[in-house]
CSV table of C-alpha atoms (C1' of nucleotides) in Angstrom, one decimal:
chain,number,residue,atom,x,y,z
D,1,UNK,CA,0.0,0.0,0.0
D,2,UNK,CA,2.0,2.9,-1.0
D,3,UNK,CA,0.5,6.7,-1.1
D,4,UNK,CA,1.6,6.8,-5.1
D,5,UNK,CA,1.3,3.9,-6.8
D,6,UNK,CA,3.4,5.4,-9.6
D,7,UNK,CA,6.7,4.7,-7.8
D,8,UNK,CA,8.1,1.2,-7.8
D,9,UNK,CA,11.0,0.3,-5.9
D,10,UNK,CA,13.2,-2.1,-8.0
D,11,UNK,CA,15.0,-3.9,-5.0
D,12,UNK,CA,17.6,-5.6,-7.3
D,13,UNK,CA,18.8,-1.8,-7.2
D,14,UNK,CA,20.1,0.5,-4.6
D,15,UNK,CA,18.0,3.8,-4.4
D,16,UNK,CA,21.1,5.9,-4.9
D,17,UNK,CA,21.8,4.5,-8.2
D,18,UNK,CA,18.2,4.7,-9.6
D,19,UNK,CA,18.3,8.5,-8.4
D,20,UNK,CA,21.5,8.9,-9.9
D,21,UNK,CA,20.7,7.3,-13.6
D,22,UNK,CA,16.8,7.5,-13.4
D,23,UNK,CA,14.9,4.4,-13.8
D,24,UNK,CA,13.5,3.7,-17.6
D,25,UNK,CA,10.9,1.7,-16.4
D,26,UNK,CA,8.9,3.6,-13.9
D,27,UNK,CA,6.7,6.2,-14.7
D,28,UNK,CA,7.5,10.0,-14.5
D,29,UNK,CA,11.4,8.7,-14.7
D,30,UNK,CA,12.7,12.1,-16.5
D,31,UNK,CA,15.2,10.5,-19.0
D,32,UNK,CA,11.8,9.0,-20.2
D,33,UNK,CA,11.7,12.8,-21.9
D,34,UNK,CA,15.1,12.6,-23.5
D,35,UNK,CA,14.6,9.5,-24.9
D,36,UNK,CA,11.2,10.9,-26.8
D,37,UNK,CA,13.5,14.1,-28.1
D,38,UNK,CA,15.8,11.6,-29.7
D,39,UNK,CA,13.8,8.6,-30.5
D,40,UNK,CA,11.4,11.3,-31.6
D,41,UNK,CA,10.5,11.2,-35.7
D,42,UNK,CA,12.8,13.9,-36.9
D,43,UNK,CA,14.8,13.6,-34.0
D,44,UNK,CA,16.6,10.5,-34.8
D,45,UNK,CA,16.7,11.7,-39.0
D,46,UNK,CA,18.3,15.2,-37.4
D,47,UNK,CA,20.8,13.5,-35.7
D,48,UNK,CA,22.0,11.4,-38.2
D,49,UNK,CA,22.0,14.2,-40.1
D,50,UNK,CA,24.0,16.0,-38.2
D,51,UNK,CA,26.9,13.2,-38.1
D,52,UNK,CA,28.0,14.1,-41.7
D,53,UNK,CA,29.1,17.4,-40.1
D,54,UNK,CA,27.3,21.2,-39.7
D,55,UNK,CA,24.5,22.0,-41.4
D,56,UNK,CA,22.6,24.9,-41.9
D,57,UNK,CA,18.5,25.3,-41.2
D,58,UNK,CA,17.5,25.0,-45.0
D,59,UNK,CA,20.7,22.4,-45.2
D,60,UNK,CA,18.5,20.0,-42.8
D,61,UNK,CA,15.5,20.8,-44.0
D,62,UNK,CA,16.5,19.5,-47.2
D,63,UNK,CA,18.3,16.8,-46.4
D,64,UNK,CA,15.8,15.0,-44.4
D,65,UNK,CA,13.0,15.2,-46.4
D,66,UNK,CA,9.2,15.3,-45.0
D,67,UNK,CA,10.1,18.0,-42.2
D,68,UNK,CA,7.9,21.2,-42.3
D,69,UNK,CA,10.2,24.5,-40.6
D,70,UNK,CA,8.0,24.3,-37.8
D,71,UNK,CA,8.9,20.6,-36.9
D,72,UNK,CA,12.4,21.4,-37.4
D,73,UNK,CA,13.0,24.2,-35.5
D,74,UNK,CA,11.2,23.0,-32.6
D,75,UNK,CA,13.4,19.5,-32.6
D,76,UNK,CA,16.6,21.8,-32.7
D,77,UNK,CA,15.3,23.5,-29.7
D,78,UNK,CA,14.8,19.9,-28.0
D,79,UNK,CA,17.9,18.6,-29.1
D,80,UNK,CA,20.1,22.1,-28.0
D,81,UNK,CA,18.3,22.0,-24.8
D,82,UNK,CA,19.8,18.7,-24.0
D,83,UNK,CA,22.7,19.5,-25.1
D,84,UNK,CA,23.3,17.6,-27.9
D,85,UNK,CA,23.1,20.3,-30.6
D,86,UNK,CA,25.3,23.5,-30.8
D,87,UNK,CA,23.2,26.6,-32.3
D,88,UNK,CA,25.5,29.1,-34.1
D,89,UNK,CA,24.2,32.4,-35.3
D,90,UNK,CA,25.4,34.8,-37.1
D,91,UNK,CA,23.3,37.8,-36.8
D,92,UNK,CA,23.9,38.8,-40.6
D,93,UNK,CA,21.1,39.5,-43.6
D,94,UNK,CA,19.8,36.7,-44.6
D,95,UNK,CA,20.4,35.0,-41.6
D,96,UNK,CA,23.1,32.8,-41.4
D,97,UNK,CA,22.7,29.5,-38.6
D,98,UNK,CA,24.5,26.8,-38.1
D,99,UNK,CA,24.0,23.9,-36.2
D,100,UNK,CA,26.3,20.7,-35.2
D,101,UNK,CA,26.5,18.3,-32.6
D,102,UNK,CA,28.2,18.6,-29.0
D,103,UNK,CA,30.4,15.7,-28.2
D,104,UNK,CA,27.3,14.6,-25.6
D,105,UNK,CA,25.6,14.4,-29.1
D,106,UNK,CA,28.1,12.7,-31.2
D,107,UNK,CA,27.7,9.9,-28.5
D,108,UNK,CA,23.8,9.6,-28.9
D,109,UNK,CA,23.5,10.2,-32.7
D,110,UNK,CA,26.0,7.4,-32.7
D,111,UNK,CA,24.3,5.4,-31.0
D,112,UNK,CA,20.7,6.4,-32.5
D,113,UNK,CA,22.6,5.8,-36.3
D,114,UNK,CA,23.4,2.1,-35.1
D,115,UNK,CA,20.0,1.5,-34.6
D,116,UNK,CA,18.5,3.2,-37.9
D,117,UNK,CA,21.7,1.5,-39.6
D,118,UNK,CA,20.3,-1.9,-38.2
D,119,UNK,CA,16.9,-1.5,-39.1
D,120,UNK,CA,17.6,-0.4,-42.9
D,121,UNK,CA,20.1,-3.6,-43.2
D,122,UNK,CA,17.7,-5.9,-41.9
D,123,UNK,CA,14.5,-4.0,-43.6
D,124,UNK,CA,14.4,-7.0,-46.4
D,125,UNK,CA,14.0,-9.8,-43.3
D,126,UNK,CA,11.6,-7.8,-41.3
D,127,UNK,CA,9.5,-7.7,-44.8
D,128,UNK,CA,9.9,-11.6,-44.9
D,129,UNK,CA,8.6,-11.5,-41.7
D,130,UNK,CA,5.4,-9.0,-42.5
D,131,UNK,CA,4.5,-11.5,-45.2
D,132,UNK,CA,4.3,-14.3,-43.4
D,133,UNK,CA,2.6,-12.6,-40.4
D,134,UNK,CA,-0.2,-11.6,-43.0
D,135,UNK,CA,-0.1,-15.3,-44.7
D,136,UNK,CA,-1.0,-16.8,-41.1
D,137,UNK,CA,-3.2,-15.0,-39.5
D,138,UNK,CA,-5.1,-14.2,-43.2
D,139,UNK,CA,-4.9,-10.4,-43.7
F,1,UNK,CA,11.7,17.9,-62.7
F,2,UNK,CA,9.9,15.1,-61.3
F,3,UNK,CA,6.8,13.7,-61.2
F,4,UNK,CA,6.8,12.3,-58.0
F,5,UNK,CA,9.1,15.8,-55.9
F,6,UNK,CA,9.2,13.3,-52.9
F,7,UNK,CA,11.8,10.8,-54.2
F,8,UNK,CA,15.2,11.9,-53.7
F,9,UNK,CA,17.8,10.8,-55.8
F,10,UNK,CA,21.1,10.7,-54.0
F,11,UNK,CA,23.6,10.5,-56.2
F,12,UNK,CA,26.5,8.7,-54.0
F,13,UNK,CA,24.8,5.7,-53.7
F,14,UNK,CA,23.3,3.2,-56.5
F,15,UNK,CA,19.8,2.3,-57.0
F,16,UNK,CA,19.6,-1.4,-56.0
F,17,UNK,CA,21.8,-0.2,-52.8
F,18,UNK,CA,19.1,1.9,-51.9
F,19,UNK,CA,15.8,0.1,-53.0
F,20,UNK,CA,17.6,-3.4,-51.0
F,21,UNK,CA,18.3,-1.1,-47.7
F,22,UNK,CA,15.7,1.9,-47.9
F,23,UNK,CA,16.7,5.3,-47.3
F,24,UNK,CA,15.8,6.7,-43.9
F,25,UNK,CA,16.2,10.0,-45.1
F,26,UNK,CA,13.7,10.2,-48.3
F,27,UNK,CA,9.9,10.4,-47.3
F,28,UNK,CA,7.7,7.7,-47.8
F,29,UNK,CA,10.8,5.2,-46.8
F,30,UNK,CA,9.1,2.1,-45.6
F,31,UNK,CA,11.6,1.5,-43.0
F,32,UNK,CA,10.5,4.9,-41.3
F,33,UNK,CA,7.3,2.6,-40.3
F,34,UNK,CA,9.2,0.1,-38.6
F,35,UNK,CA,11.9,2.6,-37.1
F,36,UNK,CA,8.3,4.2,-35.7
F,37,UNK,CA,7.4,1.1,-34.0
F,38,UNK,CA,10.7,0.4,-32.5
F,39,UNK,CA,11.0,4.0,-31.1
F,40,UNK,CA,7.9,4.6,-30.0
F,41,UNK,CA,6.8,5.5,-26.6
F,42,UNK,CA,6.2,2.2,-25.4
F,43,UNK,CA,8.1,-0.5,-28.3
F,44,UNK,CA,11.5,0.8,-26.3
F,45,UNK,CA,10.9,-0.3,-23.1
F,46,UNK,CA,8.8,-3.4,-24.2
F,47,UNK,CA,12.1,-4.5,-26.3
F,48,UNK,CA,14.1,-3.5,-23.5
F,49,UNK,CA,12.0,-5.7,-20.7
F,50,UNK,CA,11.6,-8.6,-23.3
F,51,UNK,CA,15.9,-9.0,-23.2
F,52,UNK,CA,15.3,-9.9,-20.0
F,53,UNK,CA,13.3,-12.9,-21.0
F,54,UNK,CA,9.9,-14.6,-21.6
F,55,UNK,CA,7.0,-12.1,-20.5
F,56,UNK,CA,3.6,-12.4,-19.8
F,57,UNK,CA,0.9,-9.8,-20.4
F,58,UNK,CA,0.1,-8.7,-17.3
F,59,UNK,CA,4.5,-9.4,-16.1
F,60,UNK,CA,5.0,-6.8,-19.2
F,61,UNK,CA,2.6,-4.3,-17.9
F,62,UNK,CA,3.8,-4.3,-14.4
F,63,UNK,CA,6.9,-3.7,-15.5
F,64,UNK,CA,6.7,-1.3,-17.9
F,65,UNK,CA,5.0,0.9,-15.4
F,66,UNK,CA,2.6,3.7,-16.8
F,67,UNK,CA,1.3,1.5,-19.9
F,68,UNK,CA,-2.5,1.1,-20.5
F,69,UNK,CA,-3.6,-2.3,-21.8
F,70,UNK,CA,-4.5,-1.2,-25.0
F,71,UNK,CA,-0.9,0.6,-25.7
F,72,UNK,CA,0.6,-2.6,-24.6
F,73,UNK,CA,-1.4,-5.1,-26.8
F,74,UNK,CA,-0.8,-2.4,-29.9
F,75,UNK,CA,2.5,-2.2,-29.3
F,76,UNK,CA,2.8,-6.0,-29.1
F,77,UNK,CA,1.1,-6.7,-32.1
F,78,UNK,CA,3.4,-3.6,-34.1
F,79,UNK,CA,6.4,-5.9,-32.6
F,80,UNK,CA,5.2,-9.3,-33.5
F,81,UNK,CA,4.2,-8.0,-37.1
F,82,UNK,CA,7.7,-6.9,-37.6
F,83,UNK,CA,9.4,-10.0,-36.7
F,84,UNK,CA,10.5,-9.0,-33.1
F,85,UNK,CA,7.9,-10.5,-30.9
F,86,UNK,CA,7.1,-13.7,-30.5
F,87,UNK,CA,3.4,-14.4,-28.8
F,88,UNK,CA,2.6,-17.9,-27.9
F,89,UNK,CA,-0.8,-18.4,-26.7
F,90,UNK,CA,-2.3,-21.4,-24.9
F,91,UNK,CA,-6.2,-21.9,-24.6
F,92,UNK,CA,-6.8,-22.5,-21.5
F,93,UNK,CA,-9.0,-20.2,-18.8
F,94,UNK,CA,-7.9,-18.0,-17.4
F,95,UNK,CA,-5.6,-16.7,-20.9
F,96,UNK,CA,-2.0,-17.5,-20.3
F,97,UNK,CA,-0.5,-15.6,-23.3
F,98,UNK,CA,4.1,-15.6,-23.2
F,99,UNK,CA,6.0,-12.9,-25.2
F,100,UNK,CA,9.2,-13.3,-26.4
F,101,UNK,CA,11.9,-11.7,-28.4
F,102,UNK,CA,12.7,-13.6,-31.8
F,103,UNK,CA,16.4,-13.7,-32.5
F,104,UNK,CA,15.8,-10.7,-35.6
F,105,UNK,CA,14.4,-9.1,-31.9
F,106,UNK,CA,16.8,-10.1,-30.1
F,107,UNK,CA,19.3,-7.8,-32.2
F,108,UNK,CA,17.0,-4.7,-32.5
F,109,UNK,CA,16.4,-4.7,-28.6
F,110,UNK,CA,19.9,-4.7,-27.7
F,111,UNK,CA,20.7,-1.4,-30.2
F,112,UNK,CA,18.1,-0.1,-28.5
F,113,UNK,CA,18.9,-1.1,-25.4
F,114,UNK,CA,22.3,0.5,-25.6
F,115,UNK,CA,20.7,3.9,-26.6
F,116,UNK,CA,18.5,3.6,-23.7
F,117,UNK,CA,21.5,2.7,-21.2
F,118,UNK,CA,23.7,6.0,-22.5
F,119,UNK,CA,20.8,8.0,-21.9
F,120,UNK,CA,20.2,6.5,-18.2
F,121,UNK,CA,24.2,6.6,-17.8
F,122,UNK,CA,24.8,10.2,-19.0
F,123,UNK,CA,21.1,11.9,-17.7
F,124,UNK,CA,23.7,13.9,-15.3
F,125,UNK,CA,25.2,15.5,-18.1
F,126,UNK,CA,22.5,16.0,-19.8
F,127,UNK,CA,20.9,17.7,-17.2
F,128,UNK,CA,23.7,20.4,-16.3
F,129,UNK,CA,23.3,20.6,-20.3
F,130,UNK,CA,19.5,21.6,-19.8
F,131,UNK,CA,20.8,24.0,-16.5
F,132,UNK,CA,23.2,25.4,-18.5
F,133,UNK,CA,20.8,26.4,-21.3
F,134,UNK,CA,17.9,27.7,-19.1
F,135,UNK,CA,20.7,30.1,-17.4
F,136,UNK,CA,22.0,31.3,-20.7
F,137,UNK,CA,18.7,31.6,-22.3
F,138,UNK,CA,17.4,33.4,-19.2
F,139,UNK,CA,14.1,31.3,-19.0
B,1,DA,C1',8.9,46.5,-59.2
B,2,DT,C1',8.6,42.0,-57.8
B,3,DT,C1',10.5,37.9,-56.4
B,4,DT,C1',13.7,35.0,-53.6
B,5,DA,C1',16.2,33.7,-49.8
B,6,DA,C1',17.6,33.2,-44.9
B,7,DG,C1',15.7,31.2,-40.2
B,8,DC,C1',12.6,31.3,-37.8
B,9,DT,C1',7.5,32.5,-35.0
B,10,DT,C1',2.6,32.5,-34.6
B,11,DA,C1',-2.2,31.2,-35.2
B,12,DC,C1',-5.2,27.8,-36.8
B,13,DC,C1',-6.6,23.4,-38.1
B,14,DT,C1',-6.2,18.3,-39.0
B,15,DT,C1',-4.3,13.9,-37.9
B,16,DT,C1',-2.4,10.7,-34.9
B,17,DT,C1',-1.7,8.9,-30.6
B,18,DT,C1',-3.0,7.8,-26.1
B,19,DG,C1',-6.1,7.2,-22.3
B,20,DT,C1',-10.6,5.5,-20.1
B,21,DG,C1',-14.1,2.7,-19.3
B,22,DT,C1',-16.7,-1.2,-20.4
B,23,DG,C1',-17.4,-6.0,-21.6
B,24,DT,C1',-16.1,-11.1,-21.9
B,25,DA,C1',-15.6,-16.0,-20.0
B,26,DC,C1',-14.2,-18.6,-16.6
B,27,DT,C1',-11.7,-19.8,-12.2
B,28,DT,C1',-9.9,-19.3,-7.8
B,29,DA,C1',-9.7,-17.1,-3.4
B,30,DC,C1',-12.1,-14.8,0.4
H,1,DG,C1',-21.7,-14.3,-2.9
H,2,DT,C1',-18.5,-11.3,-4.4
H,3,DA,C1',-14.1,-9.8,-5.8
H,4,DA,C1',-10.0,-10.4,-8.4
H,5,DG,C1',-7.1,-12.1,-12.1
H,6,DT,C1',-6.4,-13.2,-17.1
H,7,DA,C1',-5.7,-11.1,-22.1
H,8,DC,C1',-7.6,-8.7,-24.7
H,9,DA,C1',-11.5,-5.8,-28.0
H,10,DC,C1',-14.2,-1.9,-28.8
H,11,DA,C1',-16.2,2.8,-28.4
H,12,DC,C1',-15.5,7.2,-27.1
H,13,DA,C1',-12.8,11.3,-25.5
H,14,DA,C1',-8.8,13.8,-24.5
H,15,DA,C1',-4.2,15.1,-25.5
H,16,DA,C1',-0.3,15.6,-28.3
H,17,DA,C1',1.9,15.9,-32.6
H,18,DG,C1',2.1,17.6,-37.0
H,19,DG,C1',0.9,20.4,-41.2
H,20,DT,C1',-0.3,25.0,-43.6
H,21,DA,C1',0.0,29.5,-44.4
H,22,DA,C1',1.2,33.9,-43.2
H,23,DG,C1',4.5,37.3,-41.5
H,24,DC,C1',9.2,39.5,-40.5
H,25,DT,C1',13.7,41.8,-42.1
H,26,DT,C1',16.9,43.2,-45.5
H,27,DA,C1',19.7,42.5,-49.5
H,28,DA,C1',20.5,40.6,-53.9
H,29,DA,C1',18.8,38.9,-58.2
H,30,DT,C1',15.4,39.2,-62.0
DNA sequence: ATTTAAGCTTACCTTTTTGTGTGTACTTAC
DNA sequence: GTAAGTACACACAAAAAGGTAAGCTTAAAT
């Protein structure tokens, strides 16, 4: 019987450490809202992105195709606020901004680029999979 | 001039390279749906609490604290459409239903696994990041 | 004279995602 | 006799994400 049912204490684990690293798995854990800002939809593309060196706004906005301005700008601001994206302007006419990643970022966008890497190697087996899924169960 | 603006020819890499692996960053890339299912809100921590092992329903939503049923059996399903999960049901009353990871799951869980585990390991930094940024930005 | 471009912001609207509550069929525990 | 647990499905509602279009500033190109 606990006043909030919200917190669960993982006894395998002392409390400092789950303080100190933040639990995934319970609810309200806070790195539960970095992980959206990079396992976010543009997010991960962005970062990716951004592993092939500095680019500027329009730069991005090309390169990964489907983002509006909007969506863009807003998952800069996510991805500087966690410091994993460097904002550079140069207060000039047109603007001129450039953004790279922080050495915190290189690490994630690493990271996040394994996983998209995986995912577009193994696309032609997780088709295999889809078809038989829909063969089986008759879709 | 295309018919079609939303294909993107990229001009480093051949055709059959990119039709066989998809490219992430042109819109309407199929693997973009799978990427989706792995990084969604709840697909990370599912994968991540299937590497620990066979799952039932109701283990999976104890431990992923915060998920409704119907997130939890939509995510499953996502999972086991893609080739990641695999449910084994067994008629009886009450429903005894076990989830597993495939081996093709296996792999994906432990990329993202990793990206989750950075983020756990480095949430300090990243949060003197977000300190840092709310002082500078005066908010 | 008008358009184009830069890097955004804002308001408004649509789409997608997520949550809530209910029902089901049956058994075991209280 | 009633409540709880099991693994969902379904309908409805709320919340969040995303898209669209306009505006801003100033200079260069047409």
């Amino acid at each position: 019987m606990q006043k909030d049912p919200d917190i669960q204490l993982e006894l395998g684990t002392p409390l400092s450490e789950r303080m100190r690293r933040g639990d995934l798995f319970s609810e309200h854990c806070p790195s539960r809202e970095v992980l959206k800002h990079v396992t976010s939809r543009w997010g991960v593309l962005i970062l990716v992105a951004l592993l092939g060196g500095m680019h500027r706004f329009s730069d991005l906005r090309r390169k990964v195709s489907g983002v509006s301005e909007k969506m863009l700008a807003q998952t800069l601001q996510c991805l500087e606020y966690d410091g994993f994206v460097l904002r550079q302007s140069y207060p000039v006419v047109p603007p001129h901004v450039e953004y790279s990643l922080t050495p915190l970022g290189m690490e994630v966008a690493k990271k996040v680029e394994d996983l998209a890497d995986w995912i577009e190697g193994n696309f032609p087996k997780i088709m295999d999979a889809q078809e038989k899924f829909k063969e089986i169960n008759e879709v």
